[in-house]
Amino acid sequence: EGLIQNNKVHHNSGYGIHLWAAPRGSATRHYIVERNDSFANGSGGIVLGGSSSEASPHPPLPPGDGYPHWVEIRYNTLHDNGSGFVYYGAPCDASANDNSFHDNTVYHNRSRELLISGLQNYATTKRLYVKNNIVVGLPYTPSSVLVHLINTNMDADALDGNIYYMPGATASTT
């Protein structure tokens, strides 16, 4: 029920593209974020999440619950930000469903490429799929973080088909 497409989003002090407090599509019409170039933003390229305390009506849809629904983030380039893609799932309950981050290129972000915090996928709902992305970090240092999962429980099929690379990292790098 929404579209953010073909933008250059850069030099914001916070996040480049804010998908916070319930962007929502439907099962038949997703909220689409595609083919954007998000770079040089302070906090990150794209953030997705929400909370019930920020719920509001979104006509012609029924009143929102504050959580993202059917948000599809695809074919974007996220680079040279604080972080690349950030999902804050802790405030989202099981009704936040069928969101996806796929076929994106994420590289050279300062603190991490992907941050997924507080995501709990349950048998009855999938809150987030992260698939078929290219994720490239800055050159390896002992404090490098490519993908950061915090208090997150994802099925194997929810995090599939991604390519990860960090220059200078080896098979023994932890």
PDB file of C-alpha atoms in Angstrom:
ATOM      1  CA  GLU A   1       0.000   0.000   0.000  1.00  0.00           C
ATOM      2  CA  GLY A   2       3.065   2.201  -0.281  1.00  0.00           C
ATOM      3  CA  LEU A   3       6.092   2.711  -2.512  1.00  0.00           C
ATOM      4  CA  ILE A   4       9.500   4.279  -1.897  1.00  0.00           C
ATOM      5  CA  GLN A   5      11.415   3.908  -5.144  1.00  0.00           C
ATOM      6  CA  ASN A   6      14.465   5.213  -7.043  1.00  0.00           C
ATOM      7  CA  ASN A   7      15.714   7.704  -4.458  1.00  0.00           C
ATOM      8  CA  LYS A   8      19.173   8.795  -3.387  1.00  0.00           C
ATOM      9  CA  VAL A   9      18.964   9.200   0.388  1.00  0.00           C
ATOM     10  CA  HIS A  10      22.096  10.635   1.955  1.00  0.00           C
ATOM     11  CA  HIS A  11      23.736  12.805   4.611  1.00  0.00           C
ATOM     12  CA  ASN A  12      20.939  12.520   7.196  1.00  0.00           C
ATOM     13  CA  SER A  13      22.107  12.646  10.800  1.00  0.00           C
ATOM     14  CA  GLY A  14      19.986   9.574  11.676  1.00  0.00           C
ATOM     15  CA  TYR A  15      18.656   6.859   9.382  1.00  0.00           C
ATOM     16  CA  GLY A  16      18.303   7.303   5.649  1.00  0.00           C
ATOM     17  CA  ILE A  17      14.976   5.531   5.105  1.00  0.00           C
ATOM     18  CA  HIS A  18      12.773   5.296   8.211  1.00  0.00           C
ATOM     19  CA  LEU A  19      10.279   2.433   8.099  1.00  0.00           C
ATOM     20  CA  TRP A  20       9.249   2.938  11.678  1.00  0.00           C
ATOM     21  CA  ALA A  21       5.902   2.933  13.448  1.00  0.00           C
ATOM     22  CA  ALA A  22       4.018   0.743  11.064  1.00  0.00           C
ATOM     23  CA  PRO A  23       4.482   1.093   7.394  1.00  0.00           C
ATOM     24  CA  ARG A  24       2.021  -1.513   6.263  1.00  0.00           C
ATOM     25  CA  GLY A  25       0.960  -3.301   3.185  1.00  0.00           C
ATOM     26  CA  SER A  26      -1.364  -6.242   2.846  1.00  0.00           C
ATOM     27  CA  ALA A  27      -0.964  -9.851   1.781  1.00  0.00           C
ATOM     28  CA  THR A  28      -1.901  -8.869  -1.772  1.00  0.00           C
ATOM     29  CA  ARG A  29      -0.226  -5.420  -1.930  1.00  0.00           C
ATOM     30  CA  HIS A  30       3.072  -5.077  -0.104  1.00  0.00           C
ATOM     31  CA  TYR A  31       4.604  -1.805   1.074  1.00  0.00           C
ATOM     32  CA  ILE A  32       7.580  -1.704  -1.329  1.00  0.00           C
ATOM     33  CA  VAL A  33      10.970  -0.053  -0.785  1.00  0.00           C
ATOM     34  CA  GLU A  34      13.080  -0.659  -3.878  1.00  0.00           C
ATOM     35  CA  ARG A  35      15.969   0.545  -6.003  1.00  0.00           C
ATOM     36  CA  ASN A  36      17.086   3.237  -3.563  1.00  0.00           C
ATOM     37  CA  ASP A  37      20.684   4.260  -2.905  1.00  0.00           C
ATOM     38  CA  SER A  38      21.072   5.089   0.792  1.00  0.00           C
ATOM     39  CA  PHE A  39      24.511   6.353   1.788  1.00  0.00           C
ATOM     40  CA  ALA A  40      26.428   8.600   4.205  1.00  0.00           C
ATOM     41  CA  ASN A  41      23.654   8.581   6.826  1.00  0.00           C
ATOM     42  CA  GLY A  42      24.645   8.805  10.483  1.00  0.00           C
ATOM     43  CA  SER A  43      22.735   5.896  12.059  1.00  0.00           C
ATOM     44  CA  GLY A  44      22.040   3.601   9.121  1.00  0.00           C
ATOM     45  CA  GLY A  45      20.752   3.111   5.618  1.00  0.00           C
ATOM     46  CA  ILE A  46      17.308   1.630   6.412  1.00  0.00           C
ATOM     47  CA  VAL A  47      15.564   0.974   9.733  1.00  0.00           C
ATOM     48  CA  LEU A  48      12.440  -1.195  10.140  1.00  0.00           C
ATOM     49  CA  GLY A  49      10.424  -1.664  13.331  1.00  0.00           C
ATOM     50  CA  GLY A  50       7.800  -0.052  15.505  1.00  0.00           C
ATOM     51  CA  SER A  51       5.857  -0.259  18.729  1.00  0.00           C
ATOM     52  CA  SER A  52       2.222  -0.249  19.811  1.00  0.00           C
ATOM     53  CA  SER A  53       2.760   3.082  21.566  1.00  0.00           C
ATOM     54  CA  GLU A  54       3.251   4.700  18.146  1.00  0.00           C
ATOM     55  CA  ALA A  55       0.124   3.240  16.525  1.00  0.00           C
ATOM     56  CA  SER A  56      -2.113   5.524  14.492  1.00  0.00           C
ATOM     57  CA  PRO A  57      -4.755   5.236  11.791  1.00  0.00           C
ATOM     58  CA  HIS A  58      -3.556   5.051   8.203  1.00  0.00           C
ATOM     59  CA  PRO A  59      -6.623   5.627   5.985  1.00  0.00           C
ATOM     60  CA  PRO A  60      -7.999   3.828   4.074  1.00  0.00           C
ATOM     61  CA  LEU A  61      -6.547   0.985   6.145  1.00  0.00           C
ATOM     62  CA  PRO A  62      -7.907   0.187   9.585  1.00  0.00           C
ATOM     63  CA  PRO A  63      -6.112   1.820  12.499  1.00  0.00           C
ATOM     64  CA  GLY A  64      -2.479   0.773  12.611  1.00  0.00           C
ATOM     65  CA  ASP A  65      -1.071  -1.256  15.475  1.00  0.00           C
ATOM     66  CA  GLY A  66       2.400   0.344  15.339  1.00  0.00           C
ATOM     67  CA  TYR A  67       4.096  -2.729  13.818  1.00  0.00           C
ATOM     68  CA  PRO A  68       5.343  -3.289  10.255  1.00  0.00           C
ATOM     69  CA  HIS A  69       3.263  -5.603   8.054  1.00  0.00           C
ATOM     70  CA  TRP A  70       4.105  -6.917   4.583  1.00  0.00           C
ATOM     71  CA  VAL A  71       7.009  -4.508   4.087  1.00  0.00           C
ATOM     72  CA  GLU A  72       9.260  -5.639   1.244  1.00  0.00           C
ATOM     73  CA  ILE A  73      12.726  -4.054   1.047  1.00  0.00           C
ATOM     74  CA  ARG A  74      14.401  -5.111  -2.209  1.00  0.00           C
ATOM     75  CA  TYR A  75      17.059  -4.153  -4.776  1.00  0.00           C
ATOM     76  CA  ASN A  76      18.503  -1.327  -2.653  1.00  0.00           C
ATOM     77  CA  THR A  77      22.124  -0.298  -2.195  1.00  0.00           C
ATOM     78  CA  LEU A  78      23.115   0.620   1.387  1.00  0.00           C
ATOM     79  CA  HIS A  79      26.670   1.842   1.851  1.00  0.00           C
ATOM     80  CA  ASP A  80      28.915   4.153   3.857  1.00  0.00           C
ATOM     81  CA  ASN A  81      26.326   4.615   6.661  1.00  0.00           C
ATOM     82  CA  GLY A  82      26.625   4.011  10.399  1.00  0.00           C
ATOM     83  CA  SER A  83      24.956   0.599   9.842  1.00  0.00           C
ATOM     84  CA  GLY A  84      23.395  -0.868   6.710  1.00  0.00           C
ATOM     85  CA  PHE A  85      20.015  -2.487   7.492  1.00  0.00           C
ATOM     86  CA  VAL A  86      18.603  -2.342  11.038  1.00  0.00           C
ATOM     87  CA  TYR A  87      15.554  -4.262  12.321  1.00  0.00           C
ATOM     88  CA  TYR A  88      14.395  -3.609  15.880  1.00  0.00           C
ATOM     89  CA  GLY A  89      11.986  -6.416  16.675  1.00  0.00           C
ATOM     90  CA  ALA A  90      11.886  -6.269  20.469  1.00  0.00           C
ATOM     91  CA  PRO A  91       8.827  -4.017  20.641  1.00  0.00           C
ATOM     92  CA  CYS A  92       7.099  -5.914  17.787  1.00  0.00           C
ATOM     93  CA  ASP A  93       4.702  -8.645  18.788  1.00  0.00           C
ATOM     94  CA  ALA A  94       3.644 -11.668  16.723  1.00  0.00           C
ATOM     95  CA  SER A  95       1.307  -9.537  14.601  1.00  0.00           C
ATOM     96  CA  ALA A  96       4.302  -7.923  12.822  1.00  0.00           C
ATOM     97  CA  ASN A  97       4.381 -10.299   9.893  1.00  0.00           C
ATOM     98  CA  ASP A  98       5.767 -11.149   6.470  1.00  0.00           C
ATOM     99  CA  ASN A  99       8.400  -8.442   6.219  1.00  0.00           C
ATOM    100  CA  SER A 100      11.317  -9.138   3.899  1.00  0.00           C
ATOM    101  CA  PHE A 101      14.782  -7.779   3.138  1.00  0.00           C
ATOM    102  CA  HIS A 102      15.990  -9.406  -0.076  1.00  0.00           C
ATOM    103  CA  ASP A 103      18.197  -8.911  -3.122  1.00  0.00           C
ATOM    104  CA  ASN A 104      19.938  -5.874  -1.613  1.00  0.00           C
ATOM    105  CA  THR A 105      23.621  -4.918  -1.734  1.00  0.00           C
ATOM    106  CA  VAL A 106      24.995  -3.775   1.630  1.00  0.00           C
ATOM    107  CA  TYR A 107      28.614  -2.711   1.954  1.00  0.00           C
ATOM    108  CA  HIS A 108      31.215  -0.548   3.721  1.00  0.00           C
ATOM    109  CA  ASN A 109      29.032   0.621   6.609  1.00  0.00           C
ATOM    110  CA  ARG A 110      30.989   1.754   9.656  1.00  0.00           C
ATOM    111  CA  SER A 111      29.732  -0.315  12.592  1.00  0.00           C
ATOM    112  CA  ARG A 112      27.996  -3.310  10.958  1.00  0.00           C
ATOM    113  CA  GLU A 113      26.233  -4.273   7.768  1.00  0.00           C
ATOM    114  CA  LEU A 114      23.130  -5.899   9.306  1.00  0.00           C
ATOM    115  CA  LEU A 115      21.711  -5.480  12.812  1.00  0.00           C
ATOM    116  CA  ILE A 116      18.717  -7.608  13.789  1.00  0.00           C
ATOM    117  CA  SER A 117      17.660  -7.145  17.374  1.00  0.00           C
ATOM    118  CA  GLY A 118      14.903  -8.854  19.319  1.00  0.00           C
ATOM    119  CA  LEU A 119      13.430 -10.796  16.404  1.00  0.00           C
ATOM    120  CA  GLN A 120      11.392 -13.830  17.390  1.00  0.00           C
ATOM    121  CA  ASN A 121       9.993 -15.866  14.484  1.00  0.00           C
ATOM    122  CA  TYR A 122       7.375 -18.329  15.608  1.00  0.00           C
ATOM    123  CA  ALA A 123       5.743 -21.279  13.859  1.00  0.00           C
ATOM    124  CA  THR A 124       2.578 -19.226  13.370  1.00  0.00           C
ATOM    125  CA  THR A 125       4.213 -16.131  11.855  1.00  0.00           C
ATOM    126  CA  LYS A 126       7.417 -15.032  10.155  1.00  0.00           C
ATOM    127  CA  ARG A 127       8.239 -11.465  11.048  1.00  0.00           C
ATOM    128  CA  LEU A 128      11.276 -11.059   8.812  1.00  0.00           C
ATOM    129  CA  TYR A 129      12.949 -12.896   5.957  1.00  0.00           C
ATOM    130  CA  VAL A 130      16.523 -11.890   5.037  1.00  0.00           C
ATOM    131  CA  LYS A 131      17.388 -13.570   1.735  1.00  0.00           C
ATOM    132  CA  ASN A 132      19.627 -13.333  -1.325  1.00  0.00           C
ATOM    133  CA  ASN A 133      21.548 -10.223  -0.261  1.00  0.00           C
ATOM    134  CA  ILE A 134      25.192  -9.377  -0.936  1.00  0.00           C
ATOM    135  CA  VAL A 135      26.814  -8.227   2.311  1.00  0.00           C
ATOM    136  CA  VAL A 136      30.399  -6.892   2.254  1.00  0.00           C
ATOM    137  CA  GLY A 137      32.101  -5.445   5.317  1.00  0.00           C
ATOM    138  CA  LEU A 138      35.036  -3.158   5.806  1.00  0.00           C
ATOM    139  CA  PRO A 139      38.462  -4.845   6.077  1.00  0.00           C
ATOM    140  CA  TYR A 140      38.686  -7.203   9.059  1.00  0.00           C
ATOM    141  CA  THR A 141      39.910  -5.988  12.465  1.00  0.00           C
ATOM    142  CA  PRO A 142      39.507  -7.860  15.774  1.00  0.00           C
ATOM    143  CA  SER A 143      36.500  -5.631  16.607  1.00  0.00           C
ATOM    144  CA  SER A 144      34.772  -5.998  13.200  1.00  0.00           C
ATOM    145  CA  VAL A 145      31.097  -6.951  13.038  1.00  0.00           C
ATOM    146  CA  LEU A 146      29.551  -7.996   9.734  1.00  0.00           C
ATOM    147  CA  VAL A 147      26.137  -9.209  10.959  1.00  0.00           C
ATOM    148  CA  HIS A 148      24.945  -8.598  14.514  1.00  0.00           C
ATOM    149  CA  LEU A 149      22.036 -10.681  15.846  1.00  0.00           C
ATOM    150  CA  ILE A 150      20.875  -9.709  19.334  1.00  0.00           C
ATOM    151  CA  ASN A 151      18.254 -11.769  21.227  1.00  0.00           C
ATOM    152  CA  THR A 152      17.113 -13.134  17.888  1.00  0.00           C
ATOM    153  CA  ASN A 153      15.499 -16.467  17.038  1.00  0.00           C
ATOM    154  CA  MET A 154      15.177 -17.072  13.298  1.00  0.00           C
ATOM    155  CA  ASP A 155      14.455 -20.291  11.435  1.00  0.00           C
ATOM    156  CA  ALA A 156      17.186 -21.320   8.987  1.00  0.00           C
ATOM    157  CA  ASP A 157      14.914 -20.597   6.019  1.00  0.00           C
ATOM    158  CA  ALA A 158      14.392 -17.007   7.226  1.00  0.00           C
ATOM    159  CA  LEU A 159      18.096 -16.212   6.712  1.00  0.00           C
ATOM    160  CA  ASP A 160      19.012 -17.969   3.471  1.00  0.00           C
ATOM    161  CA  GLY A 161      20.887 -17.411   0.219  1.00  0.00           C
ATOM    162  CA  ASN A 162      22.933 -14.419   1.407  1.00  0.00           C
ATOM    163  CA  ILE A 163      26.557 -13.914   0.366  1.00  0.00           C
ATOM    164  CA  TYR A 164      28.855 -12.554   3.099  1.00  0.00           C
ATOM    165  CA  TYR A 165      32.390 -11.220   2.623  1.00  0.00           C
ATOM    166  CA  MET A 166      34.833  -9.327   4.802  1.00  0.00           C
ATOM    167  CA  PRO A 167      38.269  -8.558   3.325  1.00  0.00           C
ATOM    168  CA  GLY A 168      41.062 -10.007   5.479  1.00  0.00           C
ATOM    169  CA  ALA A 169      38.830 -12.422   7.397  1.00  0.00           C
ATOM    170  CA  THR A 170      39.812 -16.100   7.316  1.00  0.00           C
ATOM    171  CA  ALA A 171      38.062 -19.350   8.112  1.00  0.00           C
ATOM    172  CA  SER A 172      39.458 -19.134  11.652  1.00  0.00           C
ATOM    173  CA  THR A 173      38.147 -15.589  12.232  1.00  0.00           C
ATOM    174  CA  THR A 174      35.488 -15.510  14.967  1.00  0.00           C
TER     175      THR A 174
END
